[in-house]
Tab-separated table of C-alpha atoms and ligand atoms in Angstrom:
chain	number	residue	atom	x	y	z
Y	1	MET	CA	9.498	-8.625	14.751
Y	2	ILE	CA	5.873	-9.421	15.608
Y	3	LEU	CA	3.809	-6.298	16.302
Y	4	PRO	CA	2.344	-6.192	19.817
Y	5	PRO	CA	-1.155	-7.662	20.290
Y	6	GLN	CA	-2.719	-4.217	20.773
Y	7	HIS	CA	-1.498	-2.985	17.357
Y	8	PRO	CA	-4.587	-2.509	15.100
Y	9	LEU	CA	-3.271	-5.098	12.624
Y	10	SER	CA	-2.524	-7.698	15.325
Y	11	ALA	CA	-5.809	-6.983	17.099
Y	12	GLY	CA	-7.682	-7.681	13.852
Y	13	LEU	CA	-9.118	-4.146	13.754
Y	14	THR	CA	-7.598	-3.130	10.407
Y	15	SER	CA	-6.211	-6.376	8.954
Y	16	ASP	CA	-9.413	-6.984	6.964
Y	17	SER	CA	-10.210	-3.356	6.192
Y	18	ARG	CA	-10.848	-2.478	2.543
Y	19	LEU	CA	-7.506	-0.696	2.379
Y	20	VAL	CA	-5.323	-3.412	3.863
Y	21	ARG	CA	-7.111	-6.098	1.870
Y	22	ALA	CA	-6.580	-4.116	-1.345
Y	23	TYR	CA	-2.884	-3.686	-0.547
Y	24	ARG	CA	-2.605	-7.469	-0.362
Y	25	GLY	CA	-4.450	-7.862	-3.657
Y	26	GLU	CA	-7.990	-8.686	-2.483
Y	27	ARG	CA	-11.103	-6.823	-3.562
Y	28	SER	CA	-13.798	-5.837	-1.032
Y	29	ASP	CA	-17.474	-4.789	-1.193
Y	30	VAL	CA	-16.370	-1.437	-2.597
Y	31	THR	CA	-13.115	0.108	-3.837
Y	32	PRO	CA	-11.327	1.915	-0.982
Y	33	VAL	CA	-10.449	5.570	-1.465
Y	34	TRP	CA	-8.218	8.160	0.191
Y	35	PHE	CA	-6.418	11.227	-1.148
Y	36	MET	CA	-2.793	12.249	-0.971
Y	37	ARG	CA	-2.742	15.608	0.917
Y	38	GLN	CA	-6.301	14.995	2.126
Y	39	ALA	CA	-5.252	16.783	5.323
Y	40	GLY	CA	-4.285	20.373	4.752
Y	41	ARG	CA	-5.194	23.625	3.164
Y	42	SER	CA	-8.285	22.498	1.250
Y	43	LEU	CA	-10.044	22.158	4.635
Y	44	PRO	CA	-11.294	25.313	6.433
Y	45	GLU	CA	-11.047	23.465	9.767
Y	46	TYR	CA	-7.330	22.902	9.022
Y	47	ARG	CA	-6.734	26.536	8.120
Y	48	ASP	CA	-8.467	27.622	11.356
Y	49	LEU	CA	-6.385	25.286	13.498
Y	50	ARG	CA	-3.089	26.262	11.859
Y	51	VAL	CA	-3.448	30.046	12.427
Y	52	GLY	CA	-0.298	31.217	14.232
Y	53	THR	CA	1.468	27.820	14.121
Y	54	ARG	CA	4.288	27.108	11.694
Y	55	MET	CA	4.020	23.940	9.592
Y	56	LEU	CA	6.786	21.942	11.302
Y	57	ASP	CA	5.639	23.083	14.757
Y	58	ALA	CA	2.163	21.761	13.891
Y	59	CYS	CA	3.705	18.420	12.882
Y	60	LEU	CA	5.495	18.154	16.239
Y	61	GLU	CA	2.526	19.157	18.425
Y	62	PRO	CA	0.882	15.738	18.976
Y	63	ALA	CA	-2.653	16.943	19.731
Y	64	MET	CA	-2.658	19.203	16.681
Y	65	ALA	CA	-1.075	16.663	14.321
Y	66	ALA	CA	-3.608	14.056	15.459
Y	67	GLU	CA	-6.576	16.389	15.022
Y	68	ILE	CA	-5.431	17.446	11.527
Y	69	THR	CA	-4.975	13.786	10.545
Y	70	LEU	CA	-8.540	12.982	11.648
Y	71	GLN	CA	-10.268	15.981	10.022
Y	72	PRO	CA	-10.507	14.538	6.485
Y	73	VAL	CA	-11.457	11.082	7.803
Y	74	ARG	CA	-14.460	12.555	9.622
Y	75	ARG	CA	-15.433	14.928	6.844
Y	76	HIS	CA	-14.977	12.827	3.699
Y	77	ARG	CA	-15.468	9.332	5.164
Y	78	VAL	CA	-12.371	8.111	3.352
Y	79	ASP	CA	-11.146	4.536	3.907
Y	80	ALA	CA	-7.827	5.579	5.453
Y	81	GLY	CA	-6.176	8.374	7.344
Y	82	ILE	CA	-2.674	9.484	6.392
Y	83	PHE	CA	-0.542	10.754	9.227
Y	84	PHE	CA	-0.180	14.532	9.173
Y	85	SER	CA	3.535	15.197	9.066
Y	86	ASP	CA	6.121	15.941	6.420
Y	87	ILE	CA	8.993	14.137	4.726
Y	88	VAL	CA	11.482	16.570	6.338
Y	89	VAL	CA	10.241	15.995	9.910
Y	90	PRO	CA	12.884	13.315	10.673
Y	91	LEU	CA	15.611	15.726	9.491
Y	92	LYS	CA	14.257	18.416	11.801
Y	93	LEU	CA	14.090	15.929	14.687
Y	94	VAL	CA	17.795	15.059	14.454
Y	95	GLY	CA	18.749	18.735	14.374
Y	96	VAL	CA	19.043	19.632	10.676
Y	97	ASP	CA	18.168	23.303	10.149
Y	98	VAL	CA	15.043	23.151	7.960
Y	99	GLU	CA	11.756	24.981	7.767
Y	100	ILE	CA	8.756	24.772	5.475
Y	101	GLN	CA	7.960	27.988	3.684
Y	102	PRO	CA	4.281	28.391	2.755
Y	103	GLY	CA	3.790	28.085	-0.987
Y	104	ARG	CA	7.388	26.926	-1.456
Y	105	GLY	CA	8.188	23.827	0.556
Y	106	PRO	CA	11.192	22.676	2.608
Y	107	VAL	CA	14.074	25.168	2.812
Y	108	PHE	CA	17.422	24.419	4.500
Y	109	SER	CA	19.935	26.920	5.860
Y	110	ARG	CA	22.433	25.502	3.337
Y	111	GLY	CA	22.771	22.930	0.569
Y	112	TYR	CA	24.558	19.575	0.922
Y	113	ALA	CA	25.881	19.219	-2.595
Y	114	ASP	CA	29.486	18.085	-2.104
Y	115	ALA	CA	31.596	15.639	-0.099
Y	116	ALA	CA	32.274	18.143	2.709
Y	117	GLY	CA	28.587	18.959	3.121
Y	118	VAL	CA	27.619	15.291	3.049
Y	119	ALA	CA	30.310	14.489	5.657
Y	120	GLU	CA	28.890	17.150	7.972
Y	121	LEU	CA	25.354	15.846	7.591
Y	122	THR	CA	26.214	12.185	7.942
Y	123	ALA	CA	28.179	12.892	11.134
Y	124	ILE	CA	24.744	12.991	12.783
Y	125	ASP	CA	23.801	9.482	13.945
Y	126	PRO	CA	20.395	8.622	12.365
Y	127	ALA	CA	19.661	6.421	15.403
Y	128	ARG	CA	19.216	9.693	17.309
Y	129	LEU	CA	15.818	9.889	15.668
Y	130	ASP	CA	14.524	7.147	17.953
Y	131	GLU	CA	15.224	9.275	21.051
Y	132	ALA	CA	13.542	12.296	19.462
Y	133	SER	CA	10.452	10.495	18.142
Y	134	ALA	CA	8.164	10.923	21.168
Y	135	PRO	CA	5.961	13.547	19.408
Y	136	ILE	CA	5.448	11.156	16.477
Y	137	THR	CA	4.659	8.155	18.661
Y	138	GLU	CA	2.243	10.205	20.746
Y	139	ALA	CA	0.459	11.743	17.750
Y	140	VAL	CA	0.034	8.377	15.998
Y	141	GLY	CA	-1.199	6.861	19.264
Y	142	ARG	CA	-3.844	9.565	19.596
Y	143	VAL	CA	-5.011	9.110	15.995
Y	144	VAL	CA	-5.264	5.355	16.301
Y	145	ALA	CA	-7.111	5.567	19.632
Y	146	GLU	CA	-9.761	7.762	18.042
Y	147	LEU	CA	-10.004	5.667	14.871
Y	148	ASN	CA	-10.473	2.549	17.004
Y	149	ALA	CA	-13.213	4.258	19.013
Y	150	THR	CA	-15.173	5.321	15.915
Y	151	PRO	CA	-16.939	2.992	13.484
Y	152	PRO	CA	-15.210	2.944	10.098
Y	153	SER	CA	-16.318	5.319	7.424
Y	154	GLY	CA	-18.338	2.751	5.515
Y	155	GLY	CA	-19.501	3.302	2.007
Y	156	GLY	CA	-21.878	6.224	2.469
Y	157	ALA	CA	-24.987	5.485	0.489
Y	158	ALA	CA	-23.469	2.209	-0.676
Y	159	GLY	CA	-23.494	0.778	2.831
Y	160	SER	CA	-21.413	1.034	5.966
Y	161	ASN	CA	-20.785	-2.604	6.676
Y	162	GLU	CA	-17.035	-2.262	7.036
Y	163	PRO	CA	-15.853	-4.212	10.093
Y	164	GLY	CA	-13.090	-3.096	12.484
Y	165	SER	CA	-11.645	0.395	12.358
Y	166	THR	CA	-10.266	2.791	9.740
Y	167	PRO	CA	-6.544	2.179	9.127
Y	168	LEU	CA	-3.902	4.878	9.424
Y	169	ILE	CA	-1.200	5.056	6.745
Y	170	GLY	CA	2.274	6.079	7.870
Y	171	PHE	CA	4.639	7.623	5.333
Y	172	ALA	CA	8.154	8.778	4.685
Y	173	GLY	CA	10.087	10.441	1.904
Y	174	ALA	CA	12.276	8.147	-0.186
Y	175	PRO	CA	16.018	8.847	0.017
Y	176	PHE	CA	16.207	10.399	-3.467
Y	177	THR	CA	13.370	12.857	-2.887
Y	178	LEU	CA	14.904	13.929	0.420
Y	179	ALA	CA	18.359	14.159	-1.189
Y	180	ALA	CA	16.868	16.313	-3.953
Y	181	TYR	CA	15.945	18.914	-1.298
Y	182	LEU	CA	19.114	18.436	0.757
Y	183	ALA	CA	21.566	18.819	-2.143
Y	184	GLU	CA	19.828	21.932	-3.440
Y	185	GLY	CA	19.104	23.357	0.005
Y	186	GLY	CA	15.460	23.752	-0.994
Y	187	PRO	CA	12.878	23.039	-3.691
Y	188	SER	CA	14.046	22.931	-7.304
Y	189	LYS	CA	12.536	22.098	-10.638
Y	190	ASP	CA	14.953	19.523	-12.005
Y	191	HIS	CA	16.925	18.534	-8.882
Y	192	LEU	CA	20.159	19.311	-10.710
Y	193	ALA	CA	22.387	19.491	-7.617
Y	194	ALA	CA	21.412	15.963	-6.577
Y	195	ARG	CA	21.774	14.580	-10.098
Y	196	THR	CA	25.184	16.206	-10.467
Y	197	LEU	CA	26.468	14.866	-7.126
Y	198	MET	CA	25.278	11.362	-8.047
Y	199	HIS	CA	27.708	11.294	-10.985
Y	200	ALA	CA	30.411	13.740	-9.882
Y	201	ASP	CA	31.089	12.002	-6.567
Y	202	PRO	CA	29.394	8.594	-6.373
Y	203	GLY	CA	31.017	7.900	-2.995
Y	204	ALA	CA	29.585	11.034	-1.378
Y	205	TRP	CA	26.257	10.339	-3.079
Y	206	ARG	CA	26.145	6.825	-1.662
Y	207	ALA	CA	26.972	8.149	1.809
Y	208	LEU	CA	24.159	10.706	1.540
Y	209	MET	CA	21.664	8.095	0.323
Y	210	ASP	CA	22.653	5.551	2.971
Y	211	TRP	CA	22.275	8.077	5.756
Y	212	THR	CA	18.966	9.365	4.443
Y	213	ALA	CA	17.683	5.800	4.003
Y	214	GLU	CA	18.348	4.960	7.616
Y	215	LEU	CA	16.826	8.188	8.910
Y	216	THR	CA	13.654	7.970	6.835
Y	217	GLY	CA	13.369	4.212	7.429
Y	218	ARG	CA	13.437	4.804	11.189
Y	219	PHE	CA	10.749	7.497	10.795
Y	220	LEU	CA	8.506	5.007	8.970
Y	221	ARG	CA	9.163	2.264	11.497
Y	222	THR	CA	8.265	4.586	14.387
Y	223	GLN	CA	4.851	5.270	12.818
Y	224	VAL	CA	4.091	1.585	12.245
Y	225	LEU	CA	5.191	0.601	15.754
Y	226	ALA	CA	2.963	3.366	17.129
Y	227	GLY	CA	-0.084	1.980	15.293
Y	228	ALA	CA	-0.035	2.740	11.547
Y	229	SER	CA	-1.438	-0.187	9.496
Y	230	ALA	CA	0.345	0.510	6.197
Y	231	ALA	CA	3.374	2.465	5.030
Y	232	GLN	CA	3.788	4.635	1.942
Y	233	LEU	CA	7.172	5.669	0.609
Y	234	PHE	CA	6.975	8.922	-1.406
Y	235	ASP	CA	9.646	9.198	-4.073
Y	236	SER	CA	7.914	12.228	-5.497
Y	237	TRP	CA	10.811	13.458	-7.616
Y	238	ALA	CA	12.181	10.113	-8.889
Y	239	GLY	CA	10.594	10.936	-12.256
Y	240	ALA	CA	13.574	13.251	-12.854
Y	241	LEU	CA	15.807	10.172	-13.234
Y	242	SER	CA	16.572	7.787	-16.079
Y	243	LEU	CA	15.772	4.158	-15.385
Y	244	ALA	CA	19.501	3.337	-15.309
Y	245	ASP	CA	20.284	6.061	-12.755
Y	246	TYR	CA	17.291	5.033	-10.675
Y	247	GLU	CA	18.361	1.416	-10.590
Y	248	THR	CA	22.043	2.109	-9.920
Y	249	HIS	CA	22.042	5.170	-7.677
Y	250	VAL	CA	18.650	5.254	-5.972
Y	251	ALA	CA	16.819	1.923	-5.728
Y	252	PRO	CA	19.335	0.333	-3.307
Y	253	ALA	CA	18.776	3.150	-0.805
Y	254	SER	CA	14.983	2.872	-1.102
Y	255	THR	CA	15.294	-0.864	-0.458
Y	256	LYS	CA	17.400	-0.089	2.590
Y	257	ALA	CA	14.784	2.384	3.896
Y	258	LEU	CA	12.016	-0.198	3.544
Y	259	GLY	CA	14.181	-2.712	5.386
Y	260	PHE	CA	13.185	-0.798	8.525
Y	261	VAL	CA	9.558	-1.918	8.140
Y	262	HIS	CA	9.822	-5.183	6.184
Y	263	ASP	CA	10.451	-7.217	9.318
Y	264	LEU	CA	7.318	-5.882	11.038
Y	265	ALA	CA	4.631	-8.565	10.915
Y	266	TYR	CA	1.373	-9.530	12.534
Y	267	GLU	CA	-0.105	-12.937	13.223
Y	268	ILE	CA	-3.312	-14.143	11.666
Y	269	PRO	CA	-5.376	-16.999	13.067
Y	270	ASP	CA	-4.626	-20.257	11.286
Y	271	ALA	CA	-7.570	-21.696	9.374
Y	272	THR	CA	-7.154	-25.015	11.181
Y	273	GLY	CA	-7.455	-23.260	14.554
Y	274	ASP	CA	-4.072	-24.662	15.584
Y	275	ALA	CA	-2.644	-21.873	17.751
Y	276	ALA	CA	0.900	-23.130	17.258
Y	277	ALA	CA	0.555	-22.925	13.485
Y	278	ARG	CA	-0.288	-19.225	13.250
Y	279	ALA	CA	0.720	-17.586	9.993
Y	280	THR	CA	2.225	-14.109	9.768
Y	281	ARG	CA	1.744	-11.266	7.307
Y	282	SER	CA	3.967	-8.247	6.935
Y	283	VAL	CA	2.797	-4.630	7.057
Y	284	PRO	CA	1.697	-3.523	3.562
Y	285	VAL	CA	3.965	-1.065	1.763
Y	286	VAL	CA	3.082	1.324	-1.092
Y	287	HIS	CA	5.568	3.148	-3.318
Y	288	PHE	CA	4.588	6.346	-5.173
Y	289	GLY	CA	6.345	8.834	-7.423
Y	290	VAL	CA	5.432	11.562	-9.900
Y	291	GLY	CA	6.217	11.220	-13.610
Y	292	THR	CA	7.587	7.735	-13.010
Y	293	GLY	CA	5.962	5.981	-15.987
Y	294	GLU	CA	9.337	4.603	-17.073
Y	295	LEU	CA	10.261	3.516	-13.537
Y	296	LEU	CA	7.099	1.692	-12.444
Y	297	GLY	CA	8.549	-1.799	-12.730
Y	298	ALA	CA	11.748	-0.830	-10.921
Y	299	MET	CA	9.733	0.920	-8.207
Y	300	HIS	CA	7.816	-2.285	-7.651
Y	301	ASP	CA	10.980	-4.382	-7.690
Y	302	ILE	CA	12.444	-2.686	-4.615
Y	303	GLY	CA	10.036	-4.897	-2.705
Y	304	VAL	CA	6.641	-3.260	-2.261
Y	305	ASP	CA	3.103	-4.633	-2.289
Y	306	THR	CA	1.346	-1.805	-4.117
Y	307	VAL	CA	2.478	0.797	-6.634
Y	308	GLY	CA	1.028	4.318	-6.595
Y	309	VAL	CA	0.593	5.687	-10.114
Y	310	ASP	CA	0.504	9.365	-11.038
Y	311	TYR	CA	-2.025	10.797	-13.523
Y	312	ARG	CA	0.181	10.627	-16.605
Y	313	ILE	CA	-0.248	6.862	-17.159
Y	314	PRO	CA	-3.664	5.118	-17.278
Y	315	LEU	CA	-3.913	2.362	-14.669
Y	316	ASP	CA	-4.335	-0.404	-17.262
Y	317	VAL	CA	-1.104	0.691	-18.965
Y	318	ALA	CA	0.625	0.818	-15.575
Y	319	ALA	CA	-0.631	-2.712	-14.833
Y	320	GLN	CA	0.871	-3.929	-18.119
Y	321	ARG	CA	4.213	-2.278	-17.402
Y	322	ILE	CA	4.501	-3.571	-13.841
Y	323	GLY	CA	3.297	-7.071	-14.615
Y	324	ASP	CA	0.507	-9.249	-13.306
Y	325	GLY	CA	-0.695	-9.446	-9.792
Y	326	VAL	CA	0.321	-6.063	-8.404
Y	327	PRO	CA	-2.343	-3.914	-6.690
Y	328	LEU	CA	-2.401	-0.307	-7.893
Y	329	GLN	CA	-3.239	2.996	-6.229
Y	330	GLY	CA	-4.306	6.151	-8.054
Y	331	ASN	CA	-4.707	8.096	-10.263
Y	332	LEU	CA	-7.280	10.802	-10.968
Y	333	ASP	CA	-5.681	13.978	-12.312
Y	334	PRO	CA	-6.024	16.484	-9.425
Y	335	ALA	CA	-6.802	19.192	-12.003
Y	336	LEU	CA	-10.174	17.513	-12.604
Y	337	LEU	CA	-11.309	18.343	-9.061
Y	338	ALA	CA	-11.947	21.868	-10.330
Y	339	ALA	CA	-13.807	20.729	-13.475
Y	340	PRO	CA	-17.641	20.685	-13.792
Y	341	TRP	CA	-19.134	17.671	-11.994
Y	342	PRO	CA	-20.140	15.692	-15.130
Y	343	VAL	CA	-16.556	15.920	-16.417
Y	344	LEU	CA	-15.155	14.888	-13.036
Y	345	GLU	CA	-17.693	12.094	-12.637
Y	346	SER	CA	-16.824	10.466	-15.931
Y	347	ALA	CA	-13.109	10.748	-15.138
Y	348	VAL	CA	-13.647	9.016	-11.771
Y	349	ARG	CA	-15.606	6.237	-13.498
Y	350	GLU	CA	-12.856	5.821	-16.064
Y	351	VAL	CA	-10.189	5.496	-13.342
Y	352	LEU	CA	-12.323	2.820	-11.626
Y	353	GLU	CA	-12.801	1.011	-14.936
Y	354	ARG	CA	-9.093	0.981	-15.757
Y	355	GLY	CA	-8.320	-0.015	-12.162
Y	356	GLN	CA	-10.110	-3.297	-12.892
Y	357	SER	CA	-6.989	-4.449	-14.753
Y	358	ALA	CA	-5.150	-4.809	-11.417
Y	359	PRO	CA	-6.007	-7.500	-8.850
Y	360	ALA	CA	-7.049	-4.740	-6.465
Y	361	HIS	CA	-7.280	-0.970	-6.686
Y	362	VAL	CA	-7.137	1.819	-4.115
Y	363	PHE	CA	-8.667	4.957	-5.588
Y	364	ASN	CA	-6.561	8.083	-5.109
Y	365	LEU	CA	-5.405	11.131	-7.007
Y	366	GLY	CA	-2.379	11.104	-9.290
Y	367	HIS	CA	-0.732	13.573	-6.861
Y	368	GLY	CA	-1.824	15.695	-3.898
Y	369	VAL	CA	-5.089	17.607	-3.384
Y	370	PRO	CA	-4.567	21.176	-4.671
Y	371	PRO	CA	-5.028	23.696	-1.793
Y	372	GLU	CA	-7.795	25.551	-3.673
Y	373	THR	CA	-9.971	22.414	-3.967
Y	374	ASP	CA	-13.593	22.714	-2.801
Y	375	PRO	CA	-13.731	20.075	-0.035
Y	376	THR	CA	-17.379	19.237	-0.788
Y	377	VAL	CA	-16.156	17.960	-4.170
Y	378	LEU	CA	-13.774	15.536	-2.428
Y	379	THR	CA	-16.605	14.204	-0.260
Y	380	ARG	CA	-18.701	13.709	-3.383
Y	381	VAL	CA	-15.868	11.820	-5.093
Y	382	VAL	CA	-15.632	9.448	-2.097
Y	383	GLN	CA	-19.371	8.749	-2.328
Y	384	LEU	CA	-19.145	8.224	-6.083
Y	385	VAL	CA	-16.196	5.818	-5.788
Y	386	HIS	CA	-18.061	3.789	-3.171
Y	387	GLU	CA	-21.357	3.755	-5.100
Y	388	ALA	CA	-19.908	3.146	-8.542
Y	389	SER	CA	-17.647	0.306	-7.393
Y	390	ALA	CA	-20.234	-1.465	-5.192
K	1	CP3	O1	-2.584	14.583	3.896
K	1	CP3	C1	-1.459	14.099	3.627
K	1	CP3	O2	-1.177	13.633	2.508
K	1	CP3	C2	-0.460	13.933	4.771
K	1	CP3	C3	0.458	14.979	4.955
K	1	CP3	C4	1.665	15.231	4.091
K	1	CP3	C5	2.292	16.496	4.082
K	1	CP3	N1	3.446	16.402	3.392
K	1	CP3	C6	1.764	17.682	4.762
K	1	CP3	C7	2.113	19.008	4.205
K	1	CP3	C8	2.447	14.380	3.314
K	1	CP3	C9	2.214	12.928	2.963
K	1	CP3	C10	3.571	15.147	2.879
K	1	CP3	C11	4.695	14.593	2.116
K	1	CP3	C12	5.538	15.493	1.340
K	1	CP3	N2	6.101	16.688	1.730
K	1	CP3	C13	6.012	15.189	0.050
K	1	CP3	C14	5.696	13.934	-0.711
K	1	CP3	C15	4.320	13.982	-1.255
K	1	CP3	C16	4.163	14.884	-2.467
K	1	CP3	O3	3.378	15.805	-2.367
K	1	CP3	O4	4.814	14.622	-3.480
K	1	CP3	C17	6.822	16.252	-0.365
K	1	CP3	C18	7.520	16.383	-1.704
K	1	CP3	C19	6.888	17.184	0.711
K	1	CP3	C20	7.656	18.457	0.787
K	1	CP3	C21	6.703	19.586	0.951
K	1	CP3	N3	6.137	19.935	2.159
K	1	CP3	C22	6.130	20.411	-0.054
K	1	CP3	C23	6.472	20.380	-1.518
K	1	CP3	C24	5.216	21.274	0.584
K	1	CP3	C25	4.263	22.261	-0.060
K	1	CP3	C26	4.643	23.697	0.122
K	1	CP3	C27	3.428	24.555	-0.090
K	1	CP3	O5	3.131	25.353	0.813
K	1	CP3	O6	2.772	24.440	-1.139
K	1	CP3	C28	5.242	20.955	1.952
K	1	CP3	C29	4.427	21.558	3.003
K	1	CP3	C30	3.269	20.743	3.446
K	1	CP3	N4	3.346	19.436	3.808
K	1	CP3	C31	1.940	21.203	3.591
K	1	CP3	C32	1.210	20.112	4.095
K	1	CP3	C33	-0.239	20.095	4.496
K	1	CP3	C34	1.437	22.607	3.327
K	1	CP3	C35	1.855	23.483	4.456
K	1	CP3	C36	0.752	24.334	5.003
K	1	CP3	O7	-0.419	23.928	5.036
K	1	CP3	O8	1.105	25.447	5.468
């Protein structure tokens, strides 16, 4: 499907942004940078806004979700916003009983660790998400309207000659990471319930993964249709799996989830100016997981443009493992944000240096911003990335 002409990619507002160019393997004037969990508790303006509102209620209140998404873009002048939401929001929207407990994460009223539980869950039609998605569509619309009305962040001291507007990244949880919470009924260290179900009852496991893939795929599609210019699939806990289990029991469902955005394309003017000969490009997709050093190639093979790398593997090693020609995103160890500036600065420079081994690099952390992070340090890292890569 061709995205409507007013979509930021179709309108040419974000299609040549540093971020979108990097995701298709092209380098720009400077290396683009954003941070996983850039919106959230590290920002005092976020903590102020959230007082008295539960996490999932904040996600489903469009004005609040939009404002929280924009806060780090304004403050840090990052090259992308990431939609403020959560991987369990689509579950909540179709009626699954889930809440997010501060300091803990998603907690369900029960676990779905056997065939009976899976049958109950999968009796819910994932297509119901589309009828319940109005708060998502409205929040994304508000974010994109403001991003389009504001000049892009630019490179701070290194120049602000970025054309168009700042892109918004939409995201969703990969089926395995969602299943890891669903099977257990909440957060766990090793995701044992999910890994047991996978082998004990492969049929029930497949049903759970298929259902989750459709639900999370629809969530991602909704965000792109509403105006997001890229999509990131978080398989945060895939690092708990062997390569064989990932390939057999998980990758097919992740491929299915991405099928909900792979058909979304935008037209680019043909170099010859022949209107009838317009070429199309699809929406860029990023795939990220934690502790997935052994899985990087397989995570690329599910059909993504860019691979997000956590902090355990240097980017040049990741580039070797994945193979030539794949843009990388990452991978500063978040722990370094609390280190003295000279230590942090040299680590940032090293990440940029190693990122040169990929055709293009989007600077990020190797996982999310820790809540205790001093936000002025994040702003300084953005400036350093822009200056050092110029
Ligand atoms: O800025 C951003 O990156 C966008 C927002 C975002 C959130 N969750 C907001 C959030 C994103 C991309 C997510 C995805 C998410 N949620 C993942 C995948 C990314 C990752 O970190 O690996 C996972 C595993 C979850 C599940 C989840 N939700 C966890 C583990 C937690 C943390 C619990 C805690 O309190 O420490 C949440 C809650 C959550 N999601 C918060 C935020 C800002 C904190 C809630 C709060 O501020 O009260």
